[in-house]
Amino acid sequence: VCGDDACPYHDGSEHRCWENHDQADCIECGDCSYRDTAIQNCREEHAPWECTECSRGCSYAGDTAECQAAERCDDCPLKDCRHNPNHAKEDDEPAAEPQAA
């Protein structure tokens, strides 16, 4: 974090930090070259809709468009998402029965 290249502990400090911290901590940290790796690893471990509900300081948190781009809307358990094909079905009113003549 300090950025002092003259510091004897500076070389390799990011790597040591990466090895000793949780992936979630690395996602919250914005000053490290390992942050993008942590975000990518996290995205590979979670379903796209889990990212939309994520509260971490991640560039993909809450991104429903990125979730839709993964083309897994049919599998998605989030029924209130506007991209979910089942969302419109639940909001529709039942069709009126035809009237007898």
Coordinates of N, CA, C and O in Angstrom, one line a residue:
V1 N 0.8 -1.2 0.0 CA 0.0 0.0 0.0 C 0.9 1.2 0.0 O 0.5 2.2 -0.6
C2 N 2.0 1.2 0.7 CA 2.8 2.4 0.9 C 3.4 3.0 -0.4 O 3.5 4.1 -0.6
G3 N 3.8 2.1 -1.3 CA 4.3 2.6 -2.6 C 5.7 3.1 -2.6 O 6.2 3.6 -3.5
D4 N 6.4 2.9 -1.5 CA 7.8 3.4 -1.3 C 8.7 2.3 -1.9 O 9.0 1.3 -1.2
D5 N 9.2 2.5 -3.1 CA 10.1 1.5 -3.7 C 11.4 1.3 -3.0 O 12.0 0.3 -3.1
A6 N 11.8 2.3 -2.2 CA 13.0 2.2 -1.4 C 12.9 1.3 -0.2 O 13.8 0.9 0.5
C7 N 11.6 1.0 0.2 CA 11.4 0.2 1.4 C 11.9 -1.3 1.1 O 11.6 -1.9 0.1
P8 N 12.6 -1.8 2.1 CA 13.2 -3.2 1.9 C 12.1 -4.3 1.8 O 12.3 -5.4 1.4
Y9 N 10.9 -3.9 2.3 CA 9.8 -4.9 2.3 C 8.9 -4.8 1.0 O 7.9 -5.5 0.9
H10 N 9.2 -3.8 0.2 CA 8.3 -3.5 -0.9 C 8.2 -4.6 -2.0 O 7.2 -5.0 -2.4
D11 N 9.4 -5.1 -2.4 CA 9.5 -6.2 -3.4 C 8.7 -7.4 -2.9 O 9.0 -7.9 -1.8
G12 N 7.8 -7.9 -3.7 CA 7.1 -9.1 -3.3 C 6.0 -8.9 -2.3 O 5.3 -9.9 -1.9
S13 N 5.8 -7.7 -1.9 CA 4.8 -7.4 -0.8 C 3.3 -7.8 -1.3 O 2.5 -8.3 -0.6
E14 N 3.0 -7.4 -2.6 CA 1.7 -7.7 -3.1 C 1.5 -9.2 -3.1 O 0.4 -9.7 -2.8
H15 N 2.5 -10.0 -3.5 CA 2.4 -11.4 -3.6 C 2.2 -12.0 -2.2 O 1.3 -12.9 -2.0
R16 N 2.9 -11.6 -1.3 CA 2.8 -12.1 0.1 C 1.4 -11.7 0.7 O 0.8 -12.5 1.4
C17 N 0.9 -10.6 0.3 CA -0.4 -10.1 0.8 C -1.5 -11.0 0.2 O -2.4 -11.5 0.9
W18 N -1.3 -11.3 -1.1 CA -2.3 -12.2 -1.8 C -2.3 -13.6 -1.2 O -3.4 -14.1 -1.0
E19 N -1.2 -14.1 -0.9 CA -1.1 -15.4 -0.3 C -1.7 -15.5 1.1 O -2.1 -16.6 1.6
N20 N -1.7 -14.4 1.8 CA -2.2 -14.4 3.2 C -3.5 -13.8 3.5 O -3.9 -13.5 4.6
H21 N -4.3 -13.5 2.4 CA -5.6 -12.9 2.6 C -6.7 -13.7 1.9 O -6.4 -14.4 0.9
D22 N -7.8 -13.5 2.4 CA -9.0 -14.1 1.8 C -9.3 -13.4 0.5 O -9.1 -12.2 0.3
Q23 N -9.8 -14.2 -0.5 CA -10.2 -13.6 -1.8 C -11.1 -12.5 -1.7 O -11.0 -11.5 -2.4
A24 N -12.1 -12.6 -0.8 CA -13.1 -11.5 -0.6 C -12.4 -10.2 -0.1 O -12.8 -9.1 -0.6
D25 N -11.4 -10.3 0.7 CA -10.6 -9.2 1.1 C -9.9 -8.5 0.0 O -9.8 -7.3 -0.1
C26 N -9.4 -9.3 -0.9 CA -8.6 -8.8 -2.1 C -9.6 -8.1 -3.0 O -9.2 -7.1 -3.7
I27 N -10.8 -8.5 -3.1 CA -11.8 -7.8 -4.0 C -12.1 -6.5 -3.5 O -12.3 -5.5 -4.2
E28 N -12.1 -6.3 -2.1 CA -12.4 -5.0 -1.5 C -11.3 -4.1 -1.7 O -11.4 -2.8 -1.6
C29 N -10.1 -4.6 -1.9 CA -8.9 -3.7 -1.9 C -8.7 -3.2 -3.4 O -8.6 -4.0 -4.3
G30 N -8.5 -1.9 -3.6 CA -8.4 -1.4 -4.9 C -7.0 -1.1 -5.4 O -6.8 -0.6 -6.5
D31 N -6.0 -1.3 -4.6 CA -4.7 -0.9 -4.9 C -3.7 -2.0 -5.3 O -2.5 -1.8 -5.2
C32 N -4.2 -3.1 -5.6 CA -3.3 -4.3 -5.8 C -3.5 -4.9 -7.2 O -4.6 -5.0 -7.7
S33 N -2.4 -5.4 -7.8 CA -2.5 -6.0 -9.1 C -3.2 -7.4 -9.0 O -3.5 -7.9 -10.1
Y34 N -3.4 -7.9 -7.8 CA -4.0 -9.2 -7.7 C -5.6 -9.1 -7.6 O -6.3 -10.1 -7.6
R35 N -6.1 -7.9 -7.5 CA -7.5 -7.7 -7.3 C -8.3 -8.3 -8.5 O -9.3 -8.9 -8.3
D36 N -7.8 -8.0 -9.7 CA -8.5 -8.5 -10.9 C -8.5 -10.1 -10.9 O -9.5 -10.7 -11.3
T37 N -7.5 -10.7 -10.4 CA -7.4 -12.1 -10.3 C -8.4 -12.6 -9.3 O -9.1 -13.6 -9.5
A38 N -8.5 -11.9 -8.2 CA -9.5 -12.3 -7.2 C -10.9 -12.2 -7.7 O -11.8 -13.1 -7.4
I39 N -11.2 -11.1 -8.4 CA -12.5 -10.9 -9.0 C -12.9 -12.1 -10.0 O -13.9 -12.7 -10.0
Q40 N -11.9 -12.4 -10.9 CA -12.1 -13.4 -11.8 C -12.3 -14.8 -11.2 O -13.2 -15.5 -11.5
N41 N -11.5 -15.1 -10.1 CA -11.7 -16.3 -9.4 C -13.0 -16.4 -8.8 O -13.7 -17.5 -8.8
C42 N -13.5 -15.3 -8.2 CA -14.8 -15.3 -7.5 C -15.9 -15.5 -8.5 O -16.8 -16.3 -8.2
R43 N -15.8 -14.9 -9.7 CA -16.8 -15.0 -10.7 C -16.9 -16.5 -11.2 O -18.0 -17.0 -11.5
E44 N -15.8 -17.2 -11.3 CA -15.8 -18.5 -11.7 C -16.4 -19.5 -10.7 O -16.9 -20.5 -11.0
E45 N -16.3 -19.1 -9.4 CA -16.8 -19.9 -8.3 C -18.3 -19.7 -8.1 O -18.9 -20.5 -7.3
H46 N -18.9 -18.6 -8.6 CA -20.3 -18.3 -8.3 C -21.2 -18.3 -9.6 O -20.7 -18.0 -10.7
A47 N -22.5 -18.5 -9.4 CA -23.4 -18.4 -10.5 C -23.6 -16.9 -10.8 O -23.4 -16.1 -10.0
P48 N -23.9 -16.6 -12.1 CA -24.0 -15.2 -12.5 C -25.0 -14.4 -11.6 O -24.7 -13.2 -11.3
W49 N -26.1 -15.0 -11.2 CA -27.1 -14.2 -10.4 C -26.6 -14.0 -9.0 O -27.1 -13.1 -8.3
E50 N -25.6 -14.7 -8.5 CA -25.0 -14.5 -7.2 C -24.2 -13.1 -7.3 O -24.2 -12.4 -6.3
C51 N -23.6 -12.8 -8.4 CA -22.9 -11.6 -8.6 C -23.9 -10.4 -8.5 O -23.5 -9.3 -8.0
T52 N -25.1 -10.5 -9.0 CA -26.0 -9.4 -9.0 C -26.4 -9.0 -7.6 O -26.7 -7.9 -7.3
E53 N -26.3 -10.0 -6.7 CA -26.7 -9.8 -5.3 C -25.5 -9.5 -4.4 O -25.7 -9.2 -3.2
C54 N -24.4 -9.5 -5.0 CA -23.1 -9.3 -4.2 C -23.0 -7.8 -3.7 O -23.3 -6.9 -4.4
S55 N -22.6 -7.7 -2.5 CA -22.4 -6.3 -1.9 C -21.0 -5.9 -1.8 O -20.6 -4.9 -1.3
R56 N -20.1 -6.7 -2.4 CA -18.6 -6.4 -2.3 C -18.3 -5.3 -3.3 O -19.0 -5.0 -4.2
G57 N -17.1 -4.7 -3.1 CA -16.7 -3.6 -4.0 C -16.1 -4.2 -5.3 O -15.0 -3.9 -5.7
C58 N -16.9 -4.9 -6.0 CA -16.6 -5.6 -7.2 C -17.3 -4.9 -8.4 O -18.4 -4.5 -8.3
S59 N -16.6 -4.8 -9.5 CA -17.1 -4.1 -10.7 C -18.3 -4.9 -11.3 O -19.1 -4.3 -12.0
Y60 N -18.5 -6.1 -10.9 CA -19.6 -6.9 -11.4 C -20.8 -7.1 -10.4 O -21.8 -7.6 -10.8
A61 N -20.6 -6.5 -9.2 CA -21.7 -6.6 -8.2 C -22.9 -5.8 -8.7 O -22.8 -4.7 -9.1
G62 N -24.0 -6.5 -8.7 CA -25.3 -5.8 -9.1 C -25.5 -5.7 -10.6 O -26.5 -5.1 -11.0
D63 N -24.6 -6.2 -11.4 CA -24.7 -6.0 -12.8 C -25.6 -7.1 -13.5 O -25.2 -8.2 -13.9
T64 N -26.9 -6.8 -13.6 CA -27.8 -7.7 -14.2 C -27.6 -7.9 -15.7 O -27.8 -9.0 -16.2
A65 N -27.0 -6.9 -16.4 CA -26.7 -7.1 -17.8 C -25.6 -8.1 -18.0 O -25.7 -8.9 -19.0
E66 N -24.6 -8.1 -17.2 CA -23.5 -9.1 -17.3 C -24.1 -10.5 -17.0 O -23.7 -11.5 -17.6
C67 N -25.0 -10.5 -16.0 CA -25.6 -11.8 -15.7 C -26.4 -12.3 -16.9 O -26.3 -13.5 -17.2
Q68 N -27.2 -11.5 -17.5 CA -28.0 -11.9 -18.7 C -27.0 -12.3 -19.8 O -27.4 -13.3 -20.5
A69 N -25.9 -11.7 -20.0 CA -24.9 -12.0 -21.0 C -24.4 -13.5 -20.8 O -24.0 -14.1 -21.8
A70 N -24.5 -14.0 -19.6 CA -24.1 -15.4 -19.4 C -25.1 -16.4 -19.9 O -24.8 -17.6 -19.9
E71 N -26.2 -15.9 -20.3 CA -27.3 -16.7 -20.9 C -27.7 -17.9 -20.1 O -27.8 -19.0 -20.6
R72 N -27.9 -17.6 -18.8 CA -28.4 -18.7 -17.9 C -29.7 -18.2 -17.2 O -30.0 -18.7 -16.1
C73 N -30.4 -17.3 -17.8 CA -31.6 -16.8 -17.2 C -32.6 -17.9 -16.9 O -33.4 -17.8 -15.9
D74 N -32.7 -18.9 -17.7 CA -33.7 -20.0 -17.4 C -33.4 -20.7 -16.2 O -34.3 -21.3 -15.5
D75 N -32.1 -20.8 -15.8 CA -31.7 -21.5 -14.5 C -31.8 -20.6 -13.3 O -31.7 -21.0 -12.2
C76 N -32.0 -19.3 -13.5 CA -31.9 -18.3 -12.4 C -33.0 -18.4 -11.4 O -34.2 -18.4 -11.8
P77 N -32.7 -18.4 -10.1 CA -33.7 -18.5 -9.1 C -34.3 -17.1 -8.8 O -35.3 -17.0 -8.0
L78 N -33.7 -16.0 -9.3 CA -34.2 -14.7 -9.0 C -35.4 -14.4 -9.9 O -35.3 -14.0 -11.0
K79 N -36.6 -14.6 -9.3 CA -37.8 -14.3 -10.1 C -38.1 -12.9 -10.3 O -38.9 -12.5 -11.2
D80 N -37.5 -12.0 -9.5 CA -37.9 -10.6 -9.6 C -36.9 -9.8 -10.6 O -37.1 -8.6 -10.8
C81 N -36.0 -10.5 -11.3 CA -35.2 -9.9 -12.3 C -35.9 -9.7 -13.6 O -36.6 -10.6 -14.1
R82 N -35.8 -8.5 -14.1 CA -36.6 -8.2 -15.3 C -36.1 -9.0 -16.5 O -36.8 -9.1 -17.5
H83 N -34.9 -9.6 -16.5 CA -34.4 -10.4 -17.6 C -34.9 -11.8 -17.5 O -34.8 -12.6 -18.5
N84 N -35.3 -12.2 -16.3 CA -35.8 -13.6 -16.1 C -37.0 -13.9 -16.9 O -38.0 -13.2 -16.7
P85 N -37.1 -14.9 -17.8 CA -38.3 -15.2 -18.6 C -39.5 -15.5 -17.8 O -40.6 -15.3 -18.2
N86 N -39.3 -16.0 -16.5 CA -40.4 -16.3 -15.7 C -41.0 -15.1 -15.0 O -42.0 -15.2 -14.4
H87 N -40.2 -14.0 -15.0 CA -40.7 -12.8 -14.3 C -42.0 -12.3 -14.9 O -43.0 -12.0 -14.1
A88 N -42.1 -12.2 -16.2 CA -43.3 -11.7 -16.8 C -44.5 -12.6 -16.6 O -45.6 -12.2 -16.4
K89 N -44.3 -13.9 -16.6 CA -45.3 -14.9 -16.4 C -46.0 -14.8 -15.1 O -47.2 -14.9 -14.9
E90 N -45.2 -14.5 -14.0 CA -45.8 -14.4 -12.7 C -46.6 -13.1 -12.5 O -47.5 -13.1 -11.7
D91 N -46.3 -12.1 -13.3 CA -47.0 -10.8 -13.1 C -48.3 -10.8 -14.0 O -49.1 -9.9 -13.8
D92 N -48.4 -11.6 -15.0 CA -49.5 -11.6 -15.8 C -50.8 -12.1 -15.1 O -50.7 -13.0 -14.3
E93 N -51.9 -11.5 -15.5 CA -53.2 -11.9 -14.9 C -53.7 -13.1 -15.7 O -53.4 -13.2 -16.9
P94 N -54.4 -14.0 -15.1 CA -54.9 -15.2 -15.8 C -55.8 -14.7 -17.0 O -56.5 -13.7 -16.9
A95 N -55.8 -15.4 -18.1 CA -56.6 -15.1 -19.2 C -58.0 -15.3 -18.9 O -58.4 -16.2 -18.2
A96 N -58.9 -14.4 -19.4 CA -60.3 -14.4 -19.1 C -60.9 -15.6 -19.9 O -60.5 -15.9 -21.0
E97 N -61.9 -16.3 -19.3 CA -62.5 -17.4 -20.0 C -63.4 -16.9 -21.1 O -64.0 -15.8 -20.9
P98 N -63.5 -17.6 -22.2 CA -64.4 -17.1 -23.3 C -65.8 -17.1 -22.8 O -66.2 -18.0 -22.1
Q99 N -66.6 -16.1 -23.3 CA -68.0 -16.0 -22.9 C -68.8 -16.8 -23.8 O -68.6 -16.9 -25.0
A100 N -69.8 -17.5 -23.2 CA -70.8 -18.3 -24.1 C -71.7 -17.4 -24.8 O -72.2 -16.4 -24.2
A101 N -72.0 -17.7 -26.0 CA -72.9 -16.8 -26.8 C -74.3 -17.1 -26.6 O -74.8 -18.1 -26.2

